[in-house]
Amino acid sequence: MTRALLNSGLQLEYDTFGSSDDPALLLVMGLGAQMTAWDTGWCELLASHNRFIIRFDNRDVGLSTQIDGVVDVGALMMAAMTGGELPEVPYTLSDMAADAIALLDHLGVERAHVVGASMGGMIAQTMAIEHPERLISATSIMSTVGDQAYGQPAPEALSILLAPPVFTREAIVDRSANFAVVASQRYFDPAAARLRAGEAFDRSFTPDGFGRQIAAIFASGDRSAALANVTVPMLVIHGLDDKLITPSGGRRTAELVPGAHLLELADMGHDLPPQQWPIVAAVIIGHTESAASCAGSGGDVVTELTASGAATQSEE
């Protein structure tokens, strides 16, 4: 793993898979999650399709720079949901999107495919809005558009998101079982979840960054109007079991972005279970190939998979 020093003074921890001579595919992780949440096996699978895979720790998580600043997350969420005046925040999703672009600069990558999950999907959308000249394609997984009418968590998922924090390794590992509520109802593996939680704690524990990242989400507001003008070819993937960002978030994203394609997967929640890797990787690689050859066309692979009964899909 390597650390990139950006012009902003931030340092981003990253690593890569595959050959830098292949088209670059940047993976952007979600709220409070380290780059290792993109499983090594998943990265190697994508790289085997002749892609140069880049994963990195967002600011305020993992081994990247920790940002100063205290935010009242409760007040911010209330203001965002009621249309009130938002308090100041240390940074927004635009800043996080700029971090990702700066990492591409560091690596000498002029244009890349970008795949983001959850908050990472929001960052990928923001990159497509604000830096379209740097993207060949974008894929938004288990994400939403910032409009409070879409993708809102189910009550049982919201209780997990807003639960009081815990600070010991044992408590964090024990809590990992709670995520069965939002994950694939068929494929969630409690033992694997405990192992991942322990490994993440051992690598880095940055609880304050979680609050600042969630503040960035709410402070960034609704991207709907901007997404309606996006020209970057967009693929949207969402699990039908997702109770943390419910499927309407993905549907709304695909509805807004011109020419976007939507893949909805049964037996996937707010996770990417290994059993679904072959389908998801095939669709993403197909999307990147289509985007590189003729912008905006990524539906053929999706249609082929759904015809085989492997997934459900719809297009707007």
GROMACS .gro file of C-alpha atoms in nm:
model
  316
    1MET     CA    1   0.000   0.000   0.000
    2THR     CA    2   0.114   0.353  -0.079
    3ARG     CA    3   0.032   0.702   0.039
    4ALA     CA    4  -0.027   0.989  -0.204
    5LEU     CA    5   0.044   1.346  -0.092
    6LEU     CA    6  -0.209   1.572  -0.262
    7ASN     CA    7  -0.166   1.939  -0.346
    8SER     CA    8  -0.426   2.013  -0.078
    9GLY     CA    9  -0.186   1.874   0.181
   10LEU     CA   10  -0.398   1.566   0.243
   11GLN     CA   11  -0.251   1.219   0.224
   12LEU     CA   12  -0.458   0.935   0.079
   13GLU     CA   13  -0.363   0.574   0.136
   14TYR     CA   14  -0.417   0.360  -0.174
   15ASP     CA   15  -0.317   0.042  -0.348
   16THR     CA   16  -0.361  -0.100  -0.697
   17PHE     CA   17  -0.425  -0.428  -0.876
   18GLY     CA   18  -0.334  -0.516  -1.232
   19SER     CA   19  -0.134  -0.333  -1.494
   20SER     CA   20  -0.121   0.046  -1.516
   21ASP     CA   21  -0.125  -0.002  -1.894
   22ASP     CA   22  -0.489  -0.113  -1.870
   23PRO     CA   23  -0.787   0.125  -1.838
   24ALA     CA   24  -0.807   0.263  -1.483
   25LEU     CA   25  -1.104   0.175  -1.262
   26LEU     CA   26  -1.124   0.373  -0.938
   27LEU     CA   27  -1.317   0.220  -0.644
   28VAL     CA   28  -1.469   0.467  -0.396
   29MET     CA   29  -1.585   0.327  -0.062
   30GLY     CA   30  -1.875   0.436   0.157
   31LEU     CA   31  -1.944   0.599   0.491
   32GLY     CA   32  -1.690   0.513   0.759
   33ALA     CA   33  -1.555   0.221   0.556
   34GLN     CA   34  -1.190   0.166   0.471
   35MET     CA   35  -1.066   0.076   0.126
   36THR     CA   36  -1.022  -0.283   0.246
   37ALA     CA   37  -1.401  -0.309   0.246
   38TRP     CA   38  -1.343  -0.358  -0.126
   39ASP     CA   39  -1.239  -0.720  -0.079
   40THR     CA   40  -0.903  -0.818  -0.230
   41GLY     CA   41  -1.074  -1.100  -0.419
   42TRP     CA   42  -1.320  -0.854  -0.571
   43CYS     CA   43  -1.037  -0.625  -0.682
   44GLU     CA   44  -0.847  -0.917  -0.832
   45LEU     CA   45  -1.159  -1.029  -1.020
   46LEU     CA   46  -1.200  -0.686  -1.179
   47ALA     CA   47  -0.828  -0.668  -1.257
   48SER     CA   48  -0.850  -1.006  -1.433
   49HIS     CA   49  -1.069  -0.832  -1.692
   50ASN     CA   50  -0.773  -0.614  -1.794
   51ARG     CA   51  -0.852  -0.320  -1.568
   52PHE     CA   52  -0.609  -0.123  -1.354
   53ILE     CA   53  -0.791  -0.122  -1.018
   54ILE     CA   54  -0.731   0.158  -0.769
   55ARG     CA   55  -0.880   0.153  -0.419
   56PHE     CA   56  -0.813   0.412  -0.151
   57ASP     CA   57  -0.907   0.534   0.194
   58ASN     CA   58  -1.125   0.843   0.180
   59ARG     CA   59  -1.021   1.132   0.400
   60ASP     CA   60  -1.113   1.076   0.765
   61VAL     CA   61  -1.099   0.697   0.748
   62GLY     CA   62  -0.834   0.428   0.745
   63LEU     CA   63  -0.478   0.547   0.696
   64SER     CA   64  -0.561   0.866   0.510
   65THR     CA   65  -0.550   1.213   0.666
   66GLN     CA   66  -0.782   1.275   0.958
   67ILE     CA   67  -0.959   1.610   0.941
   68ASP     CA   68  -1.013   1.840   1.237
   69GLY     CA   69  -1.353   1.979   1.324
   70VAL     CA   70  -1.650   1.888   1.539
   71VAL     CA   71  -1.999   1.872   1.390
   72ASP     CA   72  -2.341   1.841   1.550
   73VAL     CA   73  -2.465   1.559   1.331
   74GLY     CA   74  -2.811   1.558   1.488
   75ALA     CA   75  -2.865   1.926   1.420
   76LEU     CA   76  -2.733   1.889   1.068
   77MET     CA   77  -2.963   1.597   0.989
   78MET     CA   78  -3.262   1.782   1.130
   79ALA     CA   79  -3.184   2.093   0.926
   80ALA     CA   80  -3.138   1.888   0.609
   81MET     CA   81  -3.468   1.705   0.657
   82THR     CA   82  -3.668   2.017   0.744
   83GLY     CA   83  -3.508   2.261   0.502
   84GLY     CA   84  -3.351   2.467   0.779
   85GLU     CA   85  -3.019   2.649   0.770
   86LEU     CA   86  -2.729   2.405   0.770
   87PRO     CA   87  -2.444   2.452   1.015
   88GLU     CA   88  -2.091   2.473   0.878
   89VAL     CA   89  -1.912   2.146   0.812
   90PRO     CA   90  -1.541   2.068   0.767
   91TYR     CA   91  -1.592   1.947   0.409
   92THR     CA   92  -1.852   1.826   0.158
   93LEU     CA   93  -1.883   1.551  -0.101
   94SER     CA   94  -1.737   1.795  -0.355
   95ASP     CA   95  -1.416   1.803  -0.153
   96MET     CA   96  -1.410   1.424  -0.138
   97ALA     CA   97  -1.467   1.406  -0.514
   98ALA     CA   98  -1.177   1.647  -0.561
   99ASP     CA   99  -0.962   1.416  -0.347
  100ALA     CA  100  -1.035   1.130  -0.585
  101ILE     CA  101  -0.948   1.343  -0.887
  102ALA     CA  102  -0.624   1.448  -0.718
  103LEU     CA  103  -0.537   1.082  -0.663
  104LEU     CA  104  -0.584   1.020  -1.036
  105ASP     CA  105  -0.351   1.315  -1.098
  106HIS     CA  106  -0.094   1.161  -0.865
  107LEU     CA  107  -0.111   0.833  -1.057
  108GLY     CA  108  -0.093   1.004  -1.395
  109VAL     CA  109  -0.441   0.884  -1.495
  110GLU     CA  110  -0.607   1.127  -1.734
  111ARG     CA  111  -0.948   0.957  -1.743
  112ALA     CA  112  -1.090   0.668  -1.543
  113HIS     CA  113  -1.394   0.455  -1.485
  114VAL     CA  114  -1.531   0.520  -1.135
  115VAL     CA  115  -1.728   0.276  -0.921
  116GLY     CA  116  -1.866   0.397  -0.588
  117ALA     CA  117  -2.065   0.220  -0.317
  118SER     CA  118  -2.310   0.394  -0.081
  119MET     CA  119  -2.145   0.729   0.008
  120GLY     CA  120  -1.889   0.630  -0.254
  121GLY     CA  121  -2.173   0.623  -0.507
  122MET     CA  122  -2.260   0.978  -0.403
  123ILE     CA  123  -1.896   1.076  -0.457
  124ALA     CA  124  -1.896   0.905  -0.798
  125GLN     CA  125  -2.211   1.098  -0.891
  126THR     CA  126  -2.044   1.420  -0.776
  127MET     CA  127  -1.738   1.341  -0.986
  128ALA     CA  128  -1.964   1.290  -1.289
  129ILE     CA  129  -2.130   1.626  -1.220
  130GLU     CA  130  -1.821   1.832  -1.140
  131HIS     CA  131  -1.538   1.653  -1.325
  132PRO     CA  132  -1.698   1.486  -1.630
  133GLU     CA  133  -1.388   1.535  -1.843
  134ARG     CA  134  -1.197   1.298  -1.612
  135LEU     CA  135  -1.449   1.012  -1.623
  136ILE     CA  136  -1.507   0.754  -1.894
  137SER     CA  137  -1.795   0.598  -1.702
  138ALA     CA  138  -1.952   0.597  -1.357
  139THR     CA  139  -2.119   0.321  -1.159
  140SER     CA  140  -2.328   0.406  -0.852
  141ILE     CA  141  -2.393   0.110  -0.623
  142MET     CA  142  -2.646   0.105  -0.332
  143SER     CA  143  -2.662   0.485  -0.333
  144THR     CA  144  -2.903   0.774  -0.375
  145VAL     CA  145  -2.930   1.133  -0.499
  146GLY     CA  146  -2.959   1.342  -0.181
  147ASP     CA  147  -3.334   1.400  -0.216
  148GLN     CA  148  -3.490   1.306   0.117
  149ALA     CA  149  -3.790   1.158  -0.063
  150TYR     CA  150  -3.585   0.867  -0.197
  151GLY     CA  151  -3.370   0.590  -0.056
  152GLN     CA  152  -3.457   0.660   0.305
  153PRO     CA  153  -3.360   0.385   0.552
  154ALA     CA  154  -3.615   0.151   0.700
  155PRO     CA  155  -3.672   0.211   1.074
  156GLU     CA  156  -3.473  -0.096   1.177
  157ALA     CA  157  -3.180   0.021   0.963
  158LEU     CA  158  -3.197   0.376   1.095
  159SER     CA  159  -3.169   0.244   1.449
  160ILE     CA  160  -2.838   0.079   1.354
  161LEU     CA  161  -2.707   0.394   1.186
  162LEU     CA  162  -2.792   0.613   1.485
  163ALA     CA  163  -2.695   0.369   1.761
  164PRO     CA  164  -2.457   0.509   2.023
  165PRO     CA  165  -2.096   0.445   1.920
  166VAL     CA  166  -1.883   0.174   2.076
  167PHE     CA  167  -1.509   0.202   2.111
  168THR     CA  168  -1.359  -0.137   2.194
  169ARG     CA  169  -1.259  -0.408   1.952
  170GLU     CA  170  -1.481  -0.662   2.125
  171ALA     CA  171  -1.788  -0.439   2.112
  172ILE     CA  172  -1.733  -0.348   1.747
  173VAL     CA  173  -1.690  -0.712   1.649
  174ASP     CA  174  -2.003  -0.809   1.842
  175ARG     CA  175  -2.203  -0.529   1.679
  176SER     CA  176  -2.117  -0.656   1.330
  177ALA     CA  177  -2.396  -0.912   1.363
  178ASN     CA  178  -2.649  -0.626   1.362
  179PHE     CA  179  -2.573  -0.556   0.998
  180ALA     CA  180  -2.763  -0.869   0.900
  181VAL     CA  181  -3.067  -0.639   0.899
  182VAL     CA  182  -2.938  -0.436   0.603
  183ALA     CA  183  -2.735  -0.703   0.420
  184SER     CA  184  -2.833  -0.980   0.180
  185GLN     CA  185  -3.093  -1.188   0.359
  186ARG     CA  186  -2.969  -1.500   0.181
  187TYR     CA  187  -2.593  -1.455   0.185
  188PHE     CA  188  -2.504  -1.263   0.502
  189ASP     CA  189  -2.224  -1.448   0.682
  190PRO     CA  190  -2.198  -1.354   1.054
  191ALA     CA  191  -1.857  -1.516   1.096
  192ALA     CA  192  -1.715  -1.329   0.796
  193ALA     CA  193  -1.867  -1.005   0.924
  194ARG     CA  194  -1.697  -1.051   1.261
  195LEU     CA  195  -1.365  -1.123   1.094
  196ARG     CA  196  -1.390  -0.812   0.874
  197ALA     CA  197  -1.487  -0.594   1.170
  198GLY     CA  198  -1.187  -0.711   1.370
  199GLU     CA  199  -0.947  -0.662   1.079
  200ALA     CA  200  -1.081  -0.313   1.015
  201PHE     CA  201  -1.038  -0.218   1.381
  202ASP     CA  202  -0.683  -0.349   1.383
  203ARG     CA  203  -0.594  -0.154   1.071
  204SER     CA  204  -0.740   0.179   1.184
  205PHE     CA  205  -1.007   0.306   1.421
  206THR     CA  206  -1.127   0.660   1.345
  207PRO     CA  207  -1.471   0.711   1.504
  208ASP     CA  208  -1.467   1.092   1.475
  209GLY     CA  209  -1.433   1.071   1.100
  210PHE     CA  210  -1.768   0.893   1.072
  211GLY     CA  211  -1.952   1.201   1.200
  212ARG     CA  212  -1.767   1.435   0.967
  213GLN     CA  213  -1.836   1.212   0.667
  214ILE     CA  214  -2.207   1.187   0.743
  215ALA     CA  215  -2.210   1.565   0.786
  216ALA     CA  216  -2.058   1.595   0.437
  217ILE     CA  217  -2.343   1.386   0.296
  218PHE     CA  218  -2.618   1.598   0.448
  219ALA     CA  219  -2.444   1.930   0.381
  220SER     CA  220  -2.404   1.843   0.013
  221GLY     CA  221  -2.779   1.842  -0.042
  222ASP     CA  222  -2.984   1.725  -0.337
  223ARG     CA  223  -2.801   1.639  -0.661
  224SER     CA  224  -3.119   1.578  -0.864
  225ALA     CA  225  -3.104   1.884  -1.090
  226ALA     CA  226  -2.733   1.839  -1.160
  227LEU     CA  227  -2.771   1.466  -1.230
  228ALA     CA  228  -3.031   1.544  -1.495
  229ASN     CA  229  -2.752   1.710  -1.693
  230VAL     CA  230  -2.486   1.440  -1.651
  231THR     CA  231  -2.331   1.320  -1.976
  232VAL     CA  232  -2.102   1.053  -1.828
  233PRO     CA  233  -2.240   0.702  -1.903
  234MET     CA  234  -2.398   0.586  -1.577
  235LEU     CA  235  -2.472   0.240  -1.442
  236VAL     CA  236  -2.677   0.206  -1.124
  237ILE     CA  237  -2.676  -0.114  -0.918
  238HIS     CA  238  -2.895  -0.174  -0.614
  239GLY     CA  239  -2.983  -0.474  -0.398
  240LEU     CA  240  -3.349  -0.540  -0.337
  241ASP     CA  241  -3.271  -0.644   0.022
  242ASP     CA  242  -3.116  -0.304   0.100
  243LYS     CA  243  -3.284  -0.144   0.401
  244LEU     CA  244  -3.014   0.116   0.471
  245ILE     CA  245  -3.048   0.296   0.138
  246THR     CA  246  -3.370   0.150   0.006
  247PRO     CA  247  -3.404   0.069  -0.367
  248SER     CA  248  -3.592   0.388  -0.451
  249GLY     CA  249  -3.257   0.565  -0.415
  250GLY     CA  250  -3.108   0.366  -0.699
  251ARG     CA  251  -3.422   0.391  -0.910
  252ARG     CA  252  -3.426   0.768  -0.871
  253THR     CA  253  -3.059   0.791  -0.971
  254ALA     CA  254  -3.122   0.594  -1.291
  255GLU     CA  255  -3.437   0.792  -1.361
  256LEU     CA  256  -3.254   1.124  -1.345
  257VAL     CA  257  -2.933   1.052  -1.537
  258PRO     CA  258  -2.991   1.054  -1.914
  259GLY     CA  259  -2.931   0.712  -2.066
  260ALA     CA  260  -2.853   0.547  -1.732
  261HIS     CA  261  -2.908   0.176  -1.679
  262LEU     CA  262  -3.038   0.018  -1.361
  263LEU     CA  263  -2.956  -0.331  -1.238
  264GLU     CA  264  -3.155  -0.448  -0.935
  265LEU     CA  265  -3.032  -0.766  -0.771
  266ALA     CA  266  -3.228  -1.005  -0.557
  267ASP     CA  267  -3.023  -1.153  -0.271
  268MET     CA  268  -2.814  -0.839  -0.230
  269GLY     CA  269  -2.861  -0.576   0.037
  270HIS     CA  270  -2.632  -0.297   0.152
  271ASP     CA  271  -2.339  -0.525   0.077
  272LEU     CA  272  -2.166  -0.699  -0.209
  273PRO     CA  273  -2.175  -1.071  -0.123
  274PRO     CA  274  -1.916  -1.288  -0.301
  275GLN     CA  275  -2.194  -1.498  -0.451
  276GLN     CA  276  -2.296  -1.191  -0.656
  277TRP     CA  277  -1.946  -1.093  -0.768
  278PRO     CA  278  -1.960  -1.271  -1.107
  279ILE     CA  279  -2.284  -1.096  -1.206
  280VAL     CA  280  -2.185  -0.753  -1.077
  281ALA     CA  281  -1.835  -0.769  -1.223
  282ALA     CA  282  -1.967  -0.876  -1.563
  283VAL     CA  283  -2.215  -0.589  -1.572
  284ILE     CA  284  -1.957  -0.331  -1.461
  285ILE     CA  285  -1.698  -0.452  -1.712
  286GLY     CA  286  -1.961  -0.452  -1.986
  287HIS     CA  287  -2.059  -0.098  -1.892
  288THR     CA  288  -1.699   0.023  -1.903
  289GLU     CA  289  -1.643  -0.139  -2.242
  290SER     CA  290  -1.959   0.013  -2.385
  291ALA     CA  291  -1.877   0.355  -2.241
  292ALA     CA  292  -1.528   0.345  -2.389
  293SER     CA  293  -1.653   0.248  -2.735
  294CYS     CA  294  -1.975   0.449  -2.759
  295ALA     CA  295  -2.074   0.677  -2.470
  296GLY     CA  296  -2.403   0.603  -2.300
  297SER     CA  297  -2.462   0.245  -2.414
  298GLY     CA  298  -2.426  -0.014  -2.140
  299GLY     CA  299  -2.750  -0.209  -2.153
  300ASP     CA  300  -2.660  -0.513  -2.362
  301VAL     CA  301  -2.477  -0.697  -2.086
  302VAL     CA  302  -2.752  -0.620  -1.836
  303THR     CA  303  -3.020  -0.747  -2.073
  304GLU     CA  304  -2.829  -1.069  -2.141
  305LEU     CA  305  -2.792  -1.142  -1.770
  306THR     CA  306  -3.156  -1.072  -1.688
  307ALA     CA  307  -3.270  -1.289  -1.976
  308SER     CA  308  -3.089  -1.579  -1.812
  309GLY     CA  309  -3.283  -1.518  -1.489
  310ALA     CA  310  -2.972  -1.420  -1.295
  311ALA     CA  311  -3.099  -1.079  -1.195
  312THR     CA  312  -3.382  -0.834  -1.231
  313GLN     CA  313  -3.327  -0.517  -1.429
  314SER     CA  314  -3.510  -0.210  -1.545
  315GLU     CA  315  -3.420   0.091  -1.754
  316GLU     CA  316  -3.549   0.444  -1.751
   0.00000   0.00000   0.00000
